[in-house]
GROMACS .gro file of C-alpha atoms in nm:
model
  300
    1MET     CA    1  17.541   3.920  12.023
    2SER     CA    2  17.209   3.999  11.971
    3VAL     CA    3  16.972   4.064  12.271
    4PRO     CA    4  16.708   3.767  12.341
    5GLU     CA    5  16.371   3.820  12.259
    6GLU     CA    6  16.273   3.838  12.598
    7GLU     CA    7  16.526   4.056  12.707
    8GLU     CA    8  16.456   4.297  12.408
    9ARG     CA    9  16.083   4.335  12.508
   10LEU     CA   10  16.183   4.450  12.841
   11LEU     CA   11  16.408   4.726  12.711
   12PRO     CA   12  16.255   5.090  12.690
   13LEU     CA   13  16.058   5.213  12.356
   14ALA     CA   14  16.359   5.428  12.275
   15GLN     CA   15  16.627   5.177  12.255
   16ARG     CA   16  16.360   4.932  12.079
   17TRP     CA   17  16.268   5.155  11.804
   18PRO     CA   18  16.543   5.420  11.789
   19ARG     CA   19  16.449   5.624  11.498
   20ALA     CA   20  16.098   5.616  11.573
   21SER     CA   21  16.142   5.749  11.908
   22LYS     CA   22  16.329   6.004  11.783
   23PHE     CA   23  16.127   6.084  11.484
   24LEU     CA   24  15.823   6.137  11.781
   25LEU     CA   25  16.076   6.331  11.995
   26SER     CA   26  16.196   6.601  11.746
   27GLY     CA   27  15.791   6.628  11.657
   28CYS     CA   28  15.720   6.688  12.022
   29ALA     CA   29  15.974   6.966  12.070
   30ALA     CA   30  15.916   7.113  11.704
   31THR     CA   31  15.551   7.161  11.822
   32VAL     CA   32  15.676   7.358  12.143
   33ALA     CA   33  15.905   7.555  11.951
   34GLU     CA   34  15.623   7.620  11.683
   35LEU     CA   35  15.393   7.735  11.953
   36ALA     CA   36  15.628   7.967  12.121
   37THR     CA   37  15.765   8.136  11.822
   38PHE     CA   38  15.472   8.126  11.561
   39PRO     CA   39  15.396   8.523  11.594
   40LEU     CA   40  15.768   8.598  11.452
   41ASP     CA   41  15.667   8.375  11.170
   42LEU     CA   42  15.375   8.549  11.101
   43THR     CA   43  15.527   8.851  11.091
   44LYS     CA   44  15.785   8.764  10.872
   45THR     CA   45  15.525   8.628  10.626
   46ARG     CA   46  15.295   8.943  10.616
   47LEU     CA   47  15.650   9.183  10.566
   48GLN     CA   48  15.742   8.927  10.332
   49MET     CA   49  15.439   9.008  10.066
   50GLN     CA   50  15.411   9.397  10.180
   51GLY     CA   51  15.465   9.580   9.860
   52GLU     CA   52  15.472   9.310   9.603
   53ALA     CA   53  15.538   9.468   9.276
   54ALA     CA   54  15.370   9.188   9.049
   55LEU     CA   55  15.025   9.251   9.220
   56ALA     CA   56  15.005   9.571   9.001
   57ARG     CA   57  14.956   9.355   8.687
   58LEU     CA   58  14.654   9.241   8.836
   59GLY     CA   59  14.522   9.594   8.941
   60ASP     CA   60  14.548   9.554   9.294
   61VAL     CA   61  14.551   9.893   9.480
   62ALA     CA   62  14.601   9.787   9.803
   63ARG     CA   63  14.964   9.754   9.719
   64GLU     CA   64  14.994  10.100   9.637
   65SER     CA   65  14.789  10.235   9.941
   66ALA     CA   66  14.932  10.002  10.240
   67PRO     CA   67  15.231  10.168  10.416
   68TYR     CA   68  15.526  10.026  10.467
   69ARG     CA   69  15.529   9.867  10.839
   70GLY     CA   70  15.848   9.718  11.035
   71MET     CA   71  15.843   9.391  11.203
   72VAL     CA   72  15.694   9.566  11.542
   73ARG     CA   73  15.439   9.762  11.380
   74THR     CA   74  15.338   9.526  11.158
   75ALA     CA   75  15.279   9.284  11.474
   76LEU     CA   76  15.088   9.561  11.662
   77GLY     CA   77  14.888   9.608  11.370
   78ILE     CA   78  14.761   9.248  11.351
   79ILE     CA   79  14.662   9.260  11.709
   80GLN     CA   80  14.521   9.594  11.669
   81GLU     CA   81  14.326   9.485  11.354
   82GLU     CA   82  14.233   9.172  11.361
   83GLY     CA   83  14.276   9.030  11.721
   84PHE     CA   84  14.568   8.904  11.938
   85LEU     CA   85  14.505   8.531  11.883
   86LYS     CA   86  14.514   8.634  11.535
   87LEU     CA   87  14.916   8.610  11.560
   88TRP     CA   88  14.851   8.230  11.589
   89GLN     CA   89  14.627   8.209  11.261
   90GLY     CA   90  14.805   7.916  11.046
   91VAL     CA   91  14.969   7.761  11.356
   92THR     CA   92  14.798   7.406  11.295
   93PRO     CA   93  14.952   7.321  10.973
   94ALA     CA   94  15.282   7.516  11.116
   95ILE     CA   95  15.266   7.228  11.397
   96TYR     CA   96  15.203   6.956  11.126
   97ARG     CA   97  15.464   7.110  10.867
   98HIS     CA   98  15.721   7.105  11.169
   99VAL     CA   99  15.598   6.743  11.265
  100VAL     CA  100  15.714   6.639  10.918
  101TYR     CA  101  15.995   6.831  10.864
  102SER     CA  102  16.193   6.810  11.182
  103GLY     CA  103  16.114   6.433  11.212
  104GLY     CA  104  16.215   6.332  10.862
  105ARG     CA  105  16.476   6.536  10.852
  106MET     CA  106  16.623   6.360  11.197
  107VAL     CA  107  16.551   6.040  11.073
  108THR     CA  108  16.716   6.083  10.753
  109TYR     CA  109  17.023   6.283  10.897
  110GLU     CA  110  17.079   5.962  11.127
  111HIS     CA  111  17.031   5.727  10.849
  112LEU     CA  112  17.287   5.903  10.621
  113ARG     CA  113  17.550   5.953  10.926
  114GLU     CA  114  17.551   5.600  11.016
  115VAL     CA  115  17.495   5.392  10.742
  116VAL     CA  116  17.580   5.603  10.416
  117PHE     CA  117  17.868   5.841  10.536
  118GLY     CA  118  18.020   5.658  10.860
  119LYS     CA  119  18.268   5.774  11.124
  120SER     CA  120  18.622   5.817  11.010
  121GLU     CA  121  18.862   5.569  11.164
  122ASP     CA  122  18.931   5.766  11.478
  123GLU     CA  123  18.558   5.793  11.555
  124HIS     CA  124  18.558   6.141  11.433
  125TYR     CA  125  18.256   6.296  11.263
  126PRO     CA  126  18.430   6.557  11.026
  127LEU     CA  127  18.236   6.873  10.973
  128TRP     CA  128  18.183   6.832  10.572
  129LYS     CA  129  18.014   6.550  10.623
  130SER     CA  130  17.777   6.709  10.898
  131VAL     CA  131  17.734   6.977  10.638
  132ILE     CA  132  17.626   6.741  10.363
  133GLY     CA  133  17.425   6.515  10.544
  134GLY     CA  134  17.241   6.783  10.704
  135MET     CA  135  17.175   6.964  10.363
  136MET     CA  136  17.039   6.623  10.227
  137ALA     CA  137  16.823   6.574  10.550
  138GLY     CA  138  16.667   6.895  10.513
  139VAL     CA  139  16.608   6.879  10.165
  140ILE     CA  140  16.375   6.566  10.228
  141GLY     CA  141  16.253   6.683  10.522
  142GLN     CA  142  16.146   7.000  10.383
  143PHE     CA  143  16.026   6.835  10.035
  144LEU     CA  144  15.794   6.592  10.255
  145ALA     CA  145  15.650   6.884  10.440
  146ASN     CA  146  15.579   7.130  10.153
  147PRO     CA  147  15.226   7.077  10.145
  148THR     CA  148  15.183   7.194  10.495
  149ASP     CA  149  15.396   7.455  10.440
  150LEU     CA  150  15.184   7.589  10.152
  151VAL     CA  151  14.840   7.555  10.342
  152LYS     CA  152  15.054   7.736  10.620
  153VAL     CA  153  15.158   8.059  10.439
  154GLN     CA  154  14.804   8.092  10.235
  155MET     CA  155  14.623   8.048  10.615
  156GLN     CA  156  14.866   8.326  10.732
  157MET     CA  157  14.755   8.564  10.456
  158GLU     CA  158  14.358   8.494  10.516
  159GLY     CA  159  14.343   8.811  10.779
  160LYS     CA  160  14.495   9.042  10.546
  161ARG     CA  161  14.308   8.916  10.268
  162LYS     CA  162  13.975   8.987  10.485
  163LEU     CA  163  14.087   9.380  10.583
  164GLU     CA  164  14.131   9.432  10.195
  165GLY     CA  165  13.737   9.293  10.158
  166LYS     CA  166  13.884   8.994   9.958
  167PRO     CA  167  13.683   8.667  10.017
  168LEU     CA  168  13.852   8.403  10.228
  169ARG     CA  169  13.983   8.130  10.058
  170PHE     CA  170  13.962   7.851  10.340
  171ARG     CA  171  13.704   7.761  10.617
  172GLY     CA  172  13.980   7.569  10.807
  173VAL     CA  173  14.296   7.347  10.754
  174HIS     CA  174  14.159   7.066  10.598
  175HIS     CA  175  13.911   7.260  10.379
  176ALA     CA  176  14.210   7.429  10.254
  177PHE     CA  177  14.419   7.063  10.164
  178ALA     CA  178  14.094   6.955   9.975
  179LYS     CA  179  14.069   7.301   9.748
  180ILE     CA  180  14.420   7.305   9.669
  181LEU     CA  181  14.394   6.898   9.616
  182ALA     CA  182  14.071   6.955   9.386
  183GLU     CA  183  14.215   7.259   9.234
  184GLY     CA  184  14.575   7.132   9.131
  185GLY     CA  185  14.579   6.803   9.209
  186ILE     CA  186  14.855   6.669   9.371
  187ARG     CA  187  15.069   6.870   9.215
  188GLY     CA  188  14.941   7.170   9.331
  189LEU     CA  189  15.047   7.062   9.682
  190TRP     CA  190  15.408   7.105   9.579
  191ALA     CA  191  15.371   7.446   9.446
  192GLY     CA  192  15.685   7.650   9.544
  193TRP     CA  193  15.890   7.347   9.600
  194VAL     CA  194  16.202   7.443   9.456
  195PRO     CA  195  16.273   7.764   9.621
  196ASN     CA  196  16.145   7.607   9.955
  197ILE     CA  197  16.435   7.323   9.947
  198GLN     CA  198  16.680   7.583   9.843
  199ARG     CA  199  16.568   7.757  10.150
  200ALA     CA  200  16.599   7.433  10.380
  201ALA     CA  201  16.962   7.367  10.230
  202LEU     CA  202  17.120   7.711  10.267
  203VAL     CA  203  16.960   7.734  10.640
  204ASN     CA  204  17.110   7.399  10.716
  205MET     CA  205  17.433   7.472  10.588
  206GLY     CA  206  17.481   7.825  10.743
  207ASP     CA  207  17.356   7.674  11.044
  208LEU     CA  208  17.579   7.385  11.083
  209THR     CA  209  17.858   7.511  10.983
  210THR     CA  210  17.846   7.858  11.167
  211TYR     CA  211  17.764   7.675  11.512
  212ASP     CA  212  18.049   7.423  11.477
  213THR     CA  213  18.296   7.694  11.367
  214VAL     CA  214  18.206   7.953  11.646
  215LYS     CA  215  18.167   7.710  11.912
  216HIS     CA  216  18.516   7.578  11.846
  217TYR     CA  217  18.626   7.934  11.855
  218LEU     CA  218  18.524   8.034  12.160
  219VAL     CA  219  18.631   7.754  12.335
  220LEU     CA  220  18.987   7.747  12.193
  221ASN     CA  221  19.039   8.131  12.190
  222THR     CA  222  18.815   8.276  12.461
  223PRO     CA  223  18.774   8.221  12.852
  224LEU     CA  224  18.445   8.087  12.787
  225GLU     CA  225  18.385   7.705  12.851
  226ASP     CA  226  18.116   7.436  12.636
  227ASN     CA  227  17.845   7.577  12.852
  228ILE     CA  228  17.506   7.729  12.785
  229MET     CA  229  17.666   8.061  12.733
  230THR     CA  230  17.871   7.930  12.416
  231HIS     CA  231  17.589   7.751  12.313
  232GLY     CA  232  17.383   8.063  12.326
  233LEU     CA  233  17.655   8.300  12.159
  234SER     CA  234  17.697   8.007  11.871
  235SER     CA  235  17.309   7.994  11.774
  236LEU     CA  236  17.312   8.355  11.777
  237CYS     CA  237  17.572   8.360  11.533
  238SER     CA  238  17.465   8.085  11.334
  239GLY     CA  239  17.120   8.192  11.298
  240LEU     CA  240  17.212   8.524  11.154
  241VAL     CA  241  17.419   8.349  10.900
  242ALA     CA  242  17.124   8.068  10.830
  243SER     CA  243  16.890   8.389  10.778
  244ILE     CA  244  17.156   8.583  10.529
  245LEU     CA  245  17.172   8.225  10.352
  246GLY     CA  246  16.776   8.175  10.363
  247THR     CA  247  16.569   8.470  10.352
  248PRO     CA  248  16.595   8.542   9.973
  249ALA     CA  249  16.469   8.176   9.881
  250ASP     CA  250  16.196   8.208  10.172
  251VAL     CA  251  16.056   8.518  10.016
  252ILE     CA  252  16.053   8.398   9.687
  253LYS     CA  253  15.866   8.066   9.829
  254SER     CA  254  15.626   8.235  10.043
  255ARG     CA  255  15.562   8.488   9.704
  256ILE     CA  256  15.496   8.178   9.496
  257MET     CA  257  15.308   7.974   9.773
  258ASN     CA  258  15.042   8.284   9.815
  259GLN     CA  259  15.048   8.404   9.473
  260PRO     CA  260  14.639   8.396   9.317
  261ARG     CA  261  14.582   8.087   9.087
  262ASP     CA  262  14.336   7.995   8.799
  263LYS     CA  263  14.090   7.713   8.786
  264GLN     CA  264  14.344   7.493   8.645
  265GLY     CA  265  14.618   7.601   8.990
  266ARG     CA  266  14.833   7.766   8.769
  267GLY     CA  267  14.981   8.099   8.912
  268LEU     CA  268  14.887   8.448   8.766
  269LEU     CA  269  15.164   8.649   8.875
  270TYR     CA  270  15.469   8.427   8.856
  271LYS     CA  271  15.592   8.160   8.603
  272SER     CA  272  15.868   8.015   8.805
  273SER     CA  273  16.096   8.094   9.106
  274THR     CA  274  16.326   8.281   8.844
  275ASP     CA  275  16.055   8.458   8.732
  276CYS     CA  276  15.947   8.596   9.116
  277LEU     CA  277  16.310   8.689   9.191
  278ILE     CA  278  16.382   8.876   8.848
  279GLN     CA  279  16.033   9.075   8.923
  280ALA     CA  280  16.127   9.130   9.265
  281VAL     CA  281  16.466   9.258   9.247
  282GLN     CA  282  16.327   9.459   8.911
  283GLY     CA  283  16.005   9.628   9.119
  284GLU     CA  284  16.113   9.669   9.449
  285GLY     CA  285  16.509   9.639   9.430
  286PHE     CA  286  16.755   9.392   9.565
  287MET     CA  287  16.680   9.447   9.962
  288SER     CA  288  16.308   9.314   9.882
  289LEU     CA  289  16.464   9.003   9.909
  290TYR     CA  290  16.514   9.039  10.285
  291LYS     CA  291  16.195   9.138  10.339
  292GLY     CA  292  16.110   8.995  10.680
  293PHE     CA  293  16.462   8.898  10.768
  294LEU     CA  294  16.487   9.060  11.134
  295PRO     CA  295  16.151   8.793  11.257
  296SER     CA  296  16.306   8.549  11.117
  297TRP     CA  297  16.654   8.553  11.243
  298LEU     CA  298  16.491   8.581  11.599
  299ARG     CA  299  16.275   8.310  11.526
  300MET     CA  300  16.586   8.084  11.430
   0.00000   0.00000   0.00000
């Protein structure tokens, strides 16, 4: 039985527009999380770019002269060489990205769960449906957010470019969007989208499956109850698995997004994500695909 119009107008906004409310709440929560953990994301991106073998083809000597740094030394180096506030360089497009990604993923997941998959006869939502729905929602959300991710990665590397004596590419966030659009068109804003959605699918798969599996194991086989300790341990394990699965795609994504481009917006270092993968493994070794792993795990 439908609610009369006059009663419907008296309902809270969250009940009148549930999906729009979830989108806004997800975006707000993501913004807070982004501000709190962004220095880890910046450190991760800088680590992923260290020792990039493909730069040697362009005669970039910075790769050969710069010593390799770990997570702590990289973060301290940013503070000492660029300033404390530079730990949040690129945070504005990162917030844009999380609002679009988290909101889009949440709305898509809710739609898939309620309309496409549905619950079983006993009102239980199977794990395999959660995994597939989460992966699909993550892929769609990440595809929509790719332009903001692209600008975020490039702005995160601006401080390093300045230290190397290279000209800065952007004056600000909106100039970055306008410049990328002018040079590469609409297609240029989706540079690196293939490894980006691959990462989203892998991270969501590892996160969802591991979290539920570990939580159920702890509740059934240990003295722990369904409380904050159980959720914390489950999150620790799910973040680890998600990072193991997603970091290689994340490294490839970051390098493709940050590579120099010609006047037509075509990359000068990599022809595709596969080419980037091959060059990284051949030039730097397999473990180069896990650069930035620790800050990525801690952030998750």
